[in-house]
Structures are given as structure tokens and as C-alpha cells.
CSV table of C-alpha atoms in Angstrom, one decimal:
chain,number,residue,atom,x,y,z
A,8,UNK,CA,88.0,45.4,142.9
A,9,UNK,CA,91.0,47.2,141.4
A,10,UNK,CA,91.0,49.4,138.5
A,11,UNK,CA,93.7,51.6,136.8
A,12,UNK,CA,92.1,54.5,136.1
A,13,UNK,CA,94.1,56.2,132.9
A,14,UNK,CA,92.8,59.1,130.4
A,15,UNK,CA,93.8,61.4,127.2
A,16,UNK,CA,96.4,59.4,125.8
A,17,UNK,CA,96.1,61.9,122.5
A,18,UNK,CA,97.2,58.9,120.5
A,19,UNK,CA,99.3,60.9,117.1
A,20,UNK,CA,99.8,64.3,119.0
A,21,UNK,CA,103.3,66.0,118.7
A,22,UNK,CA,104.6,67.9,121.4
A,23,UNK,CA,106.2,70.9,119.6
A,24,UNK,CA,107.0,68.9,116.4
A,25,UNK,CA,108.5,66.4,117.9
A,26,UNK,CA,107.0,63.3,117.3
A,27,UNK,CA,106.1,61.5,120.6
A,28,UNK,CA,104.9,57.4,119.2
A,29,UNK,CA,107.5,55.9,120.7
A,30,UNK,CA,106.5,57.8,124.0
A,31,UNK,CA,103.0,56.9,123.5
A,32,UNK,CA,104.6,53.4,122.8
A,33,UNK,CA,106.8,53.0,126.3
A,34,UNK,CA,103.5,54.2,128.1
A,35,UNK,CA,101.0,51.6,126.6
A,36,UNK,CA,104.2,49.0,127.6
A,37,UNK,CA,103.9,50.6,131.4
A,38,UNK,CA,100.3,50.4,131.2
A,39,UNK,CA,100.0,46.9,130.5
A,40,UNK,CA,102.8,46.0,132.9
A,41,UNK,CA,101.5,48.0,135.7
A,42,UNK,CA,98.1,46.3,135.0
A,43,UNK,CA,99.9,42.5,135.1
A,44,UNK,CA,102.4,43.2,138.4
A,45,UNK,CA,99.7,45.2,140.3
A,46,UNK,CA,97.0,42.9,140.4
A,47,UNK,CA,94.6,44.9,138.2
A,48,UNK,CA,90.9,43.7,137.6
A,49,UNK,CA,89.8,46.4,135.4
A,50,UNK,CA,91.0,49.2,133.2
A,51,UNK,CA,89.0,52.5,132.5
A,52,UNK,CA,90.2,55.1,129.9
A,53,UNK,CA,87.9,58.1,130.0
A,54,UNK,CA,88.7,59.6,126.6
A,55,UNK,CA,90.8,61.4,124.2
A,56,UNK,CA,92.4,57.9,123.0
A,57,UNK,CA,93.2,59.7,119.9
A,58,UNK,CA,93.9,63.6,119.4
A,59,UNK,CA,91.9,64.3,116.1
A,60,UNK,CA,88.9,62.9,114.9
A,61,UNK,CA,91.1,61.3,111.8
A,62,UNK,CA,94.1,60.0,113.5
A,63,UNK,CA,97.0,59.4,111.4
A,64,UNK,CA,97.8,55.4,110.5
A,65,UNK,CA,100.8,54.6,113.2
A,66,UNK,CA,98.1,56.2,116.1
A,67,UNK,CA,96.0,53.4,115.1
A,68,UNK,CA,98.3,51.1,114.8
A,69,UNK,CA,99.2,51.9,117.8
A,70,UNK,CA,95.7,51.4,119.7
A,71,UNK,CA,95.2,48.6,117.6
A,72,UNK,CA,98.4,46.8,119.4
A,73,UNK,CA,97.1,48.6,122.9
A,74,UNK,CA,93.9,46.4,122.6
A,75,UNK,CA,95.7,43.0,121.8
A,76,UNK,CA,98.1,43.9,124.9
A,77,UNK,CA,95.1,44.6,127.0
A,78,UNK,CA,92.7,41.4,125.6
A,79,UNK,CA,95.5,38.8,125.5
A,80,UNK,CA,95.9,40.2,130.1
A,81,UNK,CA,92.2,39.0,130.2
A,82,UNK,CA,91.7,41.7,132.1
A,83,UNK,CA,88.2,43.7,131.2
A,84,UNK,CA,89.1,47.2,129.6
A,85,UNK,CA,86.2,50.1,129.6
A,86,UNK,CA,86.7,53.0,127.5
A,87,UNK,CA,84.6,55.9,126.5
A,88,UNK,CA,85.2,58.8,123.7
A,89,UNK,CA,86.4,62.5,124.3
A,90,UNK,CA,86.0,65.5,122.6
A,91,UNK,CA,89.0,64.6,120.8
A,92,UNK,CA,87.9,61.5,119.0
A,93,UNK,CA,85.1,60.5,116.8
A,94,UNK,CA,82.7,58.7,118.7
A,95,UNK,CA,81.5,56.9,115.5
A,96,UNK,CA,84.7,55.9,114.7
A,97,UNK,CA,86.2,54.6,117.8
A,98,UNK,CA,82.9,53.1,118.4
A,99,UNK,CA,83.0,50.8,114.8
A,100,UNK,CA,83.3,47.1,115.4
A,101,UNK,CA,82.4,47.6,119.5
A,102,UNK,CA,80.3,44.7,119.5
A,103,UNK,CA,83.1,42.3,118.1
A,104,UNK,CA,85.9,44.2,120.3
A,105,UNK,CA,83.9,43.9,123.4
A,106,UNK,CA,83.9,39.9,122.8
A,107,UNK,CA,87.4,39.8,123.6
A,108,UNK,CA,86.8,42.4,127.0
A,109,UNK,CA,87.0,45.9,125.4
A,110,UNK,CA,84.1,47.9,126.2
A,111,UNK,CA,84.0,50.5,123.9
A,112,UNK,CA,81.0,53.3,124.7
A,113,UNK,CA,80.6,55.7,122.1
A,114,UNK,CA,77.0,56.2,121.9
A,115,UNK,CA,75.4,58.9,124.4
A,116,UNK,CA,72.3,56.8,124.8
A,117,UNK,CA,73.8,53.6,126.1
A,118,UNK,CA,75.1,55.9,129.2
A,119,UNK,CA,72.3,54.0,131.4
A,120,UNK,CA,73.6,50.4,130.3
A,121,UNK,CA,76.5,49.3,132.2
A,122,UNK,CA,79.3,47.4,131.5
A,123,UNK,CA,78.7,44.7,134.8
A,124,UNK,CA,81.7,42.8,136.5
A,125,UNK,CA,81.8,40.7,139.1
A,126,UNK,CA,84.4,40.1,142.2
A,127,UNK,CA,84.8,38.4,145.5
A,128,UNK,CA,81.9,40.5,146.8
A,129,UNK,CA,79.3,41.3,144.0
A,130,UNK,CA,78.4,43.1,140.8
A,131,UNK,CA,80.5,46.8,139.8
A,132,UNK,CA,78.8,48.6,137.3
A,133,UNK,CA,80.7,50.6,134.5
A,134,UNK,CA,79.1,53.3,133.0
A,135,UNK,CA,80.4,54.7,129.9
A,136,UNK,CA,79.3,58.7,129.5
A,137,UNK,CA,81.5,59.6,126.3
A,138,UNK,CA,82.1,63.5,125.7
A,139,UNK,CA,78.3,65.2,125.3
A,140,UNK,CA,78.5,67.7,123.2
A,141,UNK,CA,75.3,69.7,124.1
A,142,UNK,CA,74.7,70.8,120.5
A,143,UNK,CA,74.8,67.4,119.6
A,144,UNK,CA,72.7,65.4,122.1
A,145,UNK,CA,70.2,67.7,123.6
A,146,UNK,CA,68.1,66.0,121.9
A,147,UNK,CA,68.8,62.7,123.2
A,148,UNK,CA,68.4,64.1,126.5
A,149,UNK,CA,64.8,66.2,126.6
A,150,UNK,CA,66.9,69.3,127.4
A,151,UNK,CA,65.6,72.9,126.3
A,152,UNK,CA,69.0,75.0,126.5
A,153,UNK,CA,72.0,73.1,125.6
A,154,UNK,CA,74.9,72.9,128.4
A,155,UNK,CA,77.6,70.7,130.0
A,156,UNK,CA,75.4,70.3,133.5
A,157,UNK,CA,72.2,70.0,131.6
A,158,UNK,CA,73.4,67.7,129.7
A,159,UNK,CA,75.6,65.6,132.1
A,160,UNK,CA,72.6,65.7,134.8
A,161,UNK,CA,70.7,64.1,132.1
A,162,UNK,CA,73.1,61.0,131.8
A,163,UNK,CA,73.5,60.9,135.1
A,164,UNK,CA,69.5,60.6,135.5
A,165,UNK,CA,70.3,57.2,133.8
A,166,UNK,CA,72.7,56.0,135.6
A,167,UNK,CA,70.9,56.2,138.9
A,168,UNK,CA,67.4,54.9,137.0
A,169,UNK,CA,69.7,52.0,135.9
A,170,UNK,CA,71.8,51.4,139.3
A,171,UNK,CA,68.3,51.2,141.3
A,172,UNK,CA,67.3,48.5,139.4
A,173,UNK,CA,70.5,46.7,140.7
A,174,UNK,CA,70.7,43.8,143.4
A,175,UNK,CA,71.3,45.7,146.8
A,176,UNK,CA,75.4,46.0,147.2
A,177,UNK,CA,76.2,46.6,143.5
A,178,UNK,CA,79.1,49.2,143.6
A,179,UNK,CA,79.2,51.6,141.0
A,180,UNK,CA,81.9,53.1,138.4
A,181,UNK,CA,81.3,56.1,135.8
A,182,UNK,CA,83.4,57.3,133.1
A,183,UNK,CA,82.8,60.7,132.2
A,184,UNK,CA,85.1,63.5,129.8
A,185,UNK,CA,84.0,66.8,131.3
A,186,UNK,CA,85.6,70.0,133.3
A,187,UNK,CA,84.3,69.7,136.3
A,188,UNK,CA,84.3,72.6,138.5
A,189,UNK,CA,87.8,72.5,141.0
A,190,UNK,CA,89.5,71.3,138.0
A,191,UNK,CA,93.2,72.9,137.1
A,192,UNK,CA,93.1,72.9,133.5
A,193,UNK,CA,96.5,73.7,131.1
A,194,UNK,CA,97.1,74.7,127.6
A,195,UNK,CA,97.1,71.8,126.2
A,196,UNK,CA,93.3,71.0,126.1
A,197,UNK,CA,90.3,72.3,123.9
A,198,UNK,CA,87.9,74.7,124.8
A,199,UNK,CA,84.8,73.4,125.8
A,200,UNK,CA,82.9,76.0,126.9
A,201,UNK,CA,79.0,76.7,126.3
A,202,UNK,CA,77.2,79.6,127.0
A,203,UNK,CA,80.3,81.0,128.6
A,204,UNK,CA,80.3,78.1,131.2
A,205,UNK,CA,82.7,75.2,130.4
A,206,UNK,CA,82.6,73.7,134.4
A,207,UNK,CA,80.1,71.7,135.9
A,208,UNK,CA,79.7,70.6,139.8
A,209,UNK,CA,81.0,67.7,141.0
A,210,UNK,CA,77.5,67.0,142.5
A,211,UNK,CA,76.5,66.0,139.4
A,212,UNK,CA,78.6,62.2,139.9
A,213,UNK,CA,76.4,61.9,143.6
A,214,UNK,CA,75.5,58.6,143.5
A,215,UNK,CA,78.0,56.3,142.4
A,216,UNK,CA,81.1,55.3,144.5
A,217,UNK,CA,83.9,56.6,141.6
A,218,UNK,CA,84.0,58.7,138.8
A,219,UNK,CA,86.6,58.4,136.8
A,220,UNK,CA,87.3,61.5,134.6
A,221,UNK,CA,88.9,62.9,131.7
A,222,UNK,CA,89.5,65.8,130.0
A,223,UNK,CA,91.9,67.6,132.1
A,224,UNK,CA,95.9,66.8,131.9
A,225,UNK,CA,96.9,67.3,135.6
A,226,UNK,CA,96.1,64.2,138.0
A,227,UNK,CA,94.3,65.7,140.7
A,228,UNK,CA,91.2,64.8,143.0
A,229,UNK,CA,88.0,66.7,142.9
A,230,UNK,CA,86.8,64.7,146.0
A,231,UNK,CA,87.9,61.5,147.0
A,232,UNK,CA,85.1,59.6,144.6
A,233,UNK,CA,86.0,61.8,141.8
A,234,UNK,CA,89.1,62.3,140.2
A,235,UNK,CA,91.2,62.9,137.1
A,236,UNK,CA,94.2,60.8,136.1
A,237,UNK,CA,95.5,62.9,133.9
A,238,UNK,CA,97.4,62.7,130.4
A,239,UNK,CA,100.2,60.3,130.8
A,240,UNK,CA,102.2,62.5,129.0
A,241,UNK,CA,103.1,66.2,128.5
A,242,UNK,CA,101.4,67.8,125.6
A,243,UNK,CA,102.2,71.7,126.4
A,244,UNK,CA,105.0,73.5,128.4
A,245,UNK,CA,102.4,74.4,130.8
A,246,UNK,CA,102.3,71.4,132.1
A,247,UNK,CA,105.9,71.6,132.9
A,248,UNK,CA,105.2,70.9,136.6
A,249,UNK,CA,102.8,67.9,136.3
A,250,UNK,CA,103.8,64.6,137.8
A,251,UNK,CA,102.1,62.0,135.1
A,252,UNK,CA,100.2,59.6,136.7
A,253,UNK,CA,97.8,57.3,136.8
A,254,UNK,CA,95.4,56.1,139.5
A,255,UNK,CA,95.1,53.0,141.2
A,256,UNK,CA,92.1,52.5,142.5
A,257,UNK,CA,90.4,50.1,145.2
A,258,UNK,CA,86.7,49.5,145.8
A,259,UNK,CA,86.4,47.4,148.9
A,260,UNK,CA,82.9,45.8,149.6
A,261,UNK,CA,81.0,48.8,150.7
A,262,UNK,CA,82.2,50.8,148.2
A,263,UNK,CA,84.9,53.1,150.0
A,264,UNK,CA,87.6,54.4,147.8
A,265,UNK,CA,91.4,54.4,148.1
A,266,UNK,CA,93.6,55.1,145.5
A,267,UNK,CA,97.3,55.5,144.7
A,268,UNK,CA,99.2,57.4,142.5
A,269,UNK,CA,101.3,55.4,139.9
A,270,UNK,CA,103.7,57.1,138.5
A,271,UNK,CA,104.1,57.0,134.2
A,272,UNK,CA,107.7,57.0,132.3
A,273,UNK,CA,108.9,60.5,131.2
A,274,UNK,CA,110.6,60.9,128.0
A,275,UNK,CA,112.4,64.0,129.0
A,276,UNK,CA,112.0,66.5,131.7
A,277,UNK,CA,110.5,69.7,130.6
A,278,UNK,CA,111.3,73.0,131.4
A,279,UNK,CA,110.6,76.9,131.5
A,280,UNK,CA,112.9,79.4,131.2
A,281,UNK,CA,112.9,83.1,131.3
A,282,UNK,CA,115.9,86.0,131.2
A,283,UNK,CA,118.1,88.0,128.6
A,284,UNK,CA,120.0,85.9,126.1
A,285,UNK,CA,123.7,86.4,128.4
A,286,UNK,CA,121.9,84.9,131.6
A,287,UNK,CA,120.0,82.5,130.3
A,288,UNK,CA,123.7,81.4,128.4
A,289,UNK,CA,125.6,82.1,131.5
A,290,UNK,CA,123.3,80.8,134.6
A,291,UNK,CA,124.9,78.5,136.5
A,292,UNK,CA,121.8,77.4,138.3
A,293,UNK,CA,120.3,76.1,134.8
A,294,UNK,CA,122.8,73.7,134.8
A,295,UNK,CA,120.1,71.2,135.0
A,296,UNK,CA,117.8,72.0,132.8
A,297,UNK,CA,120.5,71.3,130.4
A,298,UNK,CA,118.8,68.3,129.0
A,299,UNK,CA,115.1,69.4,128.8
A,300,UNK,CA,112.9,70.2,126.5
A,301,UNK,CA,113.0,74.3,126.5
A,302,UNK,CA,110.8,76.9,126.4
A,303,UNK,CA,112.4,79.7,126.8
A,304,UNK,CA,111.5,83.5,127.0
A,305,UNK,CA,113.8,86.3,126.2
A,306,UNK,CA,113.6,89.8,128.4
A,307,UNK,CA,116.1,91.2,126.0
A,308,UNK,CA,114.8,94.8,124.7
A,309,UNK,CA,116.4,94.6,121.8
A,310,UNK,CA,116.4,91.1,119.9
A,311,UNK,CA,119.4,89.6,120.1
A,312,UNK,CA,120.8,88.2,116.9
A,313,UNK,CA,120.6,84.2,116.3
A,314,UNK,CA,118.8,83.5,119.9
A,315,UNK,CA,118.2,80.3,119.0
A,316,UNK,CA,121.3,78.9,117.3
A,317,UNK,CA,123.0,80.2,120.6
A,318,UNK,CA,120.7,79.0,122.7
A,319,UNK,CA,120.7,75.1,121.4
A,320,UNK,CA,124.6,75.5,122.0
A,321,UNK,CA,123.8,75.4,125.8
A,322,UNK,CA,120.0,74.1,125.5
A,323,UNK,CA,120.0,71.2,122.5
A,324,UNK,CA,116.4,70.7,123.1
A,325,UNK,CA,115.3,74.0,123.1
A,326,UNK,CA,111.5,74.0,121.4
A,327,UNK,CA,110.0,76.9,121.7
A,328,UNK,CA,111.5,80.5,121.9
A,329,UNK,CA,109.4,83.9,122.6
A,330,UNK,CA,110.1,87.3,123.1
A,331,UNK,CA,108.9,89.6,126.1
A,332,UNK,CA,110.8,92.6,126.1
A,333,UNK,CA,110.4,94.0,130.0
A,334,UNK,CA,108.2,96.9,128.9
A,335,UNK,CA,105.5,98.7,130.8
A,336,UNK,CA,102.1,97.2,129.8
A,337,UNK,CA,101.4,101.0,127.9
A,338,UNK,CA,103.9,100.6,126.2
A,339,UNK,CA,102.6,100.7,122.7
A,340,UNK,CA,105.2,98.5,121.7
A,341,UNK,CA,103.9,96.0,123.9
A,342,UNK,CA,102.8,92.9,121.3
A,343,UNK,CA,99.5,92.6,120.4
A,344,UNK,CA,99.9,88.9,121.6
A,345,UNK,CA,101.0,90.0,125.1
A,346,UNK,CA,97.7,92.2,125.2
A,347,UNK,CA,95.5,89.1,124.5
A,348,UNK,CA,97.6,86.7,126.6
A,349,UNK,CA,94.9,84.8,129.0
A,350,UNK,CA,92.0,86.9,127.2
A,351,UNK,CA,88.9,84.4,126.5
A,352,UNK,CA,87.4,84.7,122.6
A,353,UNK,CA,84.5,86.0,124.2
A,354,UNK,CA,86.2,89.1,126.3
A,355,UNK,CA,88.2,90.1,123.4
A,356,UNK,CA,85.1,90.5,121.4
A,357,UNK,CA,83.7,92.4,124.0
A,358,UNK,CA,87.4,94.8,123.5
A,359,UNK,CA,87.1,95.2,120.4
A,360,UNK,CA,83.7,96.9,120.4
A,361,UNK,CA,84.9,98.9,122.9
A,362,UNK,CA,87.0,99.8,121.0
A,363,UNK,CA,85.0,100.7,117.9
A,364,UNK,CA,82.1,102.2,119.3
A,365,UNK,CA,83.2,103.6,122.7
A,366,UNK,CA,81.6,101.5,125.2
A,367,UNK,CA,81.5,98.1,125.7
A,368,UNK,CA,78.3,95.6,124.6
A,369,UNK,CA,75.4,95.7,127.0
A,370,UNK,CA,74.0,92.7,128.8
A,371,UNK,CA,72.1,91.6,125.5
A,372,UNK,CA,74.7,91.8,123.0
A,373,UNK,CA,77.1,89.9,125.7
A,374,UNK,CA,74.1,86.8,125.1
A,375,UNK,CA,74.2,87.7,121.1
A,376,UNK,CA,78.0,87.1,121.2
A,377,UNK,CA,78.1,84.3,123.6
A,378,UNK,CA,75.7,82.6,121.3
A,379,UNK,CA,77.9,83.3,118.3
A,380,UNK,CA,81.1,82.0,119.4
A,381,UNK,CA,78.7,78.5,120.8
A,382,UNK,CA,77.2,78.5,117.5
A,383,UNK,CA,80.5,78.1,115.5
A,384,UNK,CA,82.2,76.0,118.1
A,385,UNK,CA,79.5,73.6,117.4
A,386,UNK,CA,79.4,73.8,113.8
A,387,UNK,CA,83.6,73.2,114.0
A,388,UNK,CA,82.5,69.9,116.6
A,389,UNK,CA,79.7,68.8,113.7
A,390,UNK,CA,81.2,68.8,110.8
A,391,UNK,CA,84.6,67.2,112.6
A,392,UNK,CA,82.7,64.1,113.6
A,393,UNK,CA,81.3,64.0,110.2
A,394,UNK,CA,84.9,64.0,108.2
């Protein structure tokens, strides 16, 4: 069986104010292409189909002409939710949708029943594990502390219960939005983290011959049965360097795994670059960055008057300008936001009553504040799914 595994499509996300539909467009056109002239059997799409819980009209416009594209293929589609999305709104009309081969799973307890296709050989089972949020479904899953692994483990209890039950030579498929541990995240994705731990083992997916992942915007492979595809587009200059992909992926009769890389359209090239105003105006070598999207960072030590009006002269799609003036990091002039640059929520806390009181928080007030920061993160999640 063939599948294109695909992810975090972020359906109405801007990059830097500029509005990326139509690039959101020409990749649902490659996706459905690459599914009809590759020979494609199945499609998974692990999450993040929209970036807010209340997408904005054209996004669903959009997804609405995505599933049309995909049901008039007749080629089965299996999505899940991410922590992006509403669950209980991507999930409305599933039952209907799924008549026409669009699997929607929303709901955290139907991870254990499997979407079940059929090939040359036998039965492949798709199991839908939408984003757990552990405040949200401990419950569901008999688990004392909420976490990612506890939670996860859980589900994947369910799948292996369910998969036993299955004729002997069933091949197995889960879809799961997570940050598992090996990962390479970027600044484009939403915190996660619990209880100070956002990662969980790849261990947790033994079992089953692919996992198919979201979450994370860079492709990359975990192990060779468990992988992300990636966003198919850039959504932060810090994925500047990502080659946006998605996989192909062949399960032969036993189960083995080989995939390929297919490569997505790219609106325009992005690109990050750093020097005083004059080089940055005068560097020959940028030449080809000409045509990008810009981030660029000034050295200068003393602002330079209208950076970015002389900048576009040179750089036309210049997005995003900052200042780092080359300054020793005691250097009180040093900005505050250079200070906290790569600093978690949790460690800055920690600073700041450091700062205050003269030592930092013991081992107990670490847990108090860790439990603080958890306990508003899923109050934000609650009453987002609830809008």
C-alpha cells in the first residue's frame, strides 16, 4: 500500500503578514496531483489542518474544496486534529464526510477503532490519535498525573488491544500530533510542554509498522517507522533552511517501510541575513538573496536612519528587521529581549526570583511554578476549544 503522508497545513496562517491562501492553494493543487500521478492508495494528515481553533472563512473554504479534490480521486483520506484545531469542530459532520472516504478522527476515545483498508495483500489499519491534551483527557485515559507519555502510552494501549484482535498479517498505520523525543522543532510551532517535559520516546509507536506524525515543521525521521513530514510550507524564518516535503510511503506485505521524500512548491525562497546597514546594501555575495523573503538583523551600534526603506531598495521583500548592536552581553544596554532570547517561561520565572530575593527557587517552588505555567496553558487550551 502507498500513502502520502502530509501534516500542519496551518490552513489561514500568515507568514509575516503576508497572506499565504494562494500558497496554501498551489500546495492542495500539488497534493492532489502528486496523489493521482504517483499511484497513491491512501492519504494521512496528522494535524494542524487549520492554525486557530476559529479559522477565518477563505481557510475553510479552502478545506472544504481540499476534501472535494481528495473524494472526487476516490482515494481514502485519514486525518486527525492538532493542537491547532478544534477537535469538535473539524470533527462536525465526520460521519457524513467519511461516506465519501474522509476519515475524520477527532475524538480521543475512538483512538482504538481503526480506519481498515484493504490491498493486494490484506487489511492496513489507520489509527487516528488526534492531539491529547493531558488536561483534557486524563480522564479518558485512567491516568493519575497528566503528561504527553502518560497520555500517549494510554492510546497506544488501544491500539495494540485493538490490532491483536486483527487477522494475522494486518499491517498497521498510526497518526499521532506529538513532539517526540529526536525531534528538531522551530519557531513556528506552539508550546506544548507539561510538567516541564513537552518530548516523549519514540518507543511509545512499538508496535505498529508506521507512525505518521505531526507537530513539528521540519521533515525528518525519528526511526525509519516513525517520521514527520513536516509543514508544507514555511511559517517562521527559522525554518529558512527546511526543504518542504512530504513523504511517500510504501508498506510491502510484511510490513517493511520505504519512503521517499516528495518535494512541495515554494512560494519564495527565504532568507537570513545579518551585518551593518552598508554591508548588508553593499554585499556582493547577497546577490541572491535578492528575491527572498528577508529577515534581516542590523550590527550597526548606532541605528541607522530609515533601515528599512533602504533596505527594500535592495531587498523588496524584506519582512522582518531587528537590531543587535555587537555589544558585550554586560553590556547594560544589551536589550532586554536579547537577555531572554532562547529562555523557556519557566527559567525566566526562576530569574526573576533570583532576582528579587537573592537566590533562586528551591526544588519545591520549581514544582509550584511548573504547575503554574501547566495550569494556565491548559486553561488558554480549554476555553479555546470551547470558543
Amino acid at each position: 500500500m502507498r500513502l502520502l503522508h502530509t501534516s500542519d497545513w496551518h490552513l489561514g496562517r500568515a507568514f509575516h503578514r503576508v497572506n499565504m491562501l494562494g500558497a496554501q492553494a498551489g500546495f492542495i493543487g500539488h497534493l492532489v496531483a502528486t496523489v493521482r500521478e504517483r499511484g497513491v492508495d491512501a492519504v494521512v494528515v496528522s494535524g494542524d489542518v487549520y492554525d486557530r481553533a476559529v479559522p477565518p472563512l477563505a481557510a475553510v473554504e479552502l478545506f472544504d474544496d481540499a476534501l472535494h479534490r481528495l473524494a472526487d480521486l476516490g482515494v481514502p483520506t485519514v486525518m486527525i486534529s492538532g493542537n491547532h484545531d478544534s477537535a469538535r469542530r473539524l470533527g462536525v459532520g465526520a460521519g457524513l464526510i467519511g461516506r465519501a472516504g474522509i476519515h475524520l478522527r477527532t475524538e480521543p476515545s475512538a483512538c482504538g477503532t481503526p480506519v481498515v483498508l484493504q490491498d493486494d495483500f490484506a487489511d492496513v489499519a489507520f489509527y487516528g490519535l488526534p492531539y491529547l491534551e493531558p488536561a483534557l483527557v486524563k480522564d479518558e485515559f485512567g491516568v493519575e498525573k497528566p503528561g504527553h507519555e502518560a497520555v500517549l502510552a494510554a492510546a497506544m494501549d488501544r491500539v495494540r488491544a485493538d490490532l491483536a484482535t486483527r487477522a494475522r498479517g494486518t499491517r498497521s498505520v498510526v497518526l499521532a500530533h506529538a513532539f517526540v523525543t529526536g525531534g528538531q522543532a522551530s519557531d513556528s510551532e506552539r508550546d506544548i510542554t507539561i510538567g516541564g517535559v513537552a518530548a516523549v520516546p519514540a518507543g511509545v509507536f512499538d508496535g505498529v509498522d508506521y507512525a505518521a506524525l505531526g507537530h513539528l515543521h521540519g521533515c525528518q525521521t525519528i526511526t525509519e517507522r516513525v517520521r514527520y513530514s513536516g509543514s508544507p510550507l514555511p511559517y517562521s524564518f527559522s525554518e529558512a533552511d527546511h526543504r518542504k516535503s512530504m513523504w511517500l510511503v510504501d508498506l510491502d506485505a510484511e510490513g517493511a517501510v520505504t519512503a521517499e521524500r516528495v518535494d512541495c512548491p515554494v512560494p519564495r525562497a527565504l532568507a537570513r541575513i545579518r551585518g551593518t546597514l552598508e554591508e548588508l546594501l553593499a554585499d556582493p555575495g547577497l546577490t541572491r538573496h535578492e528575491e527572498a523573503w528577508i529577515e534581516a538583523t542590523l550590527t550597526d551600534a548606532v541605528r541607522p536612519a530609515d533601515p528599512m526603506a533602504r533596505l527594500a531598495e535592495r531587498f523588496p521583500h524584506t519582512l522582518s528587521l531587528a537590531f543587535a548592536p555587537e555589544r558585550a552581553p554586560e553590556d547594560p544596554d544589551v536589550s532586554y529581549a536579547q537577555r531572554l532570547a532562547g529562555r523557556s517561561d519557566q527559567e525566566i520565572a526562576e530569574d526573576f526570583v533570583a532576582h528579587v530575593r537573592g537566590a533562586g527557587p528551591d526544588e519545591h517552588e520549581q514544582g509550584v511554578l511548573r504547575d503554574a505555567f501547566d495550569a494556565v496553558r491548559a486553561d488558554e487550551t480549554v476555553r479555546e476549544v470551547a470558543r
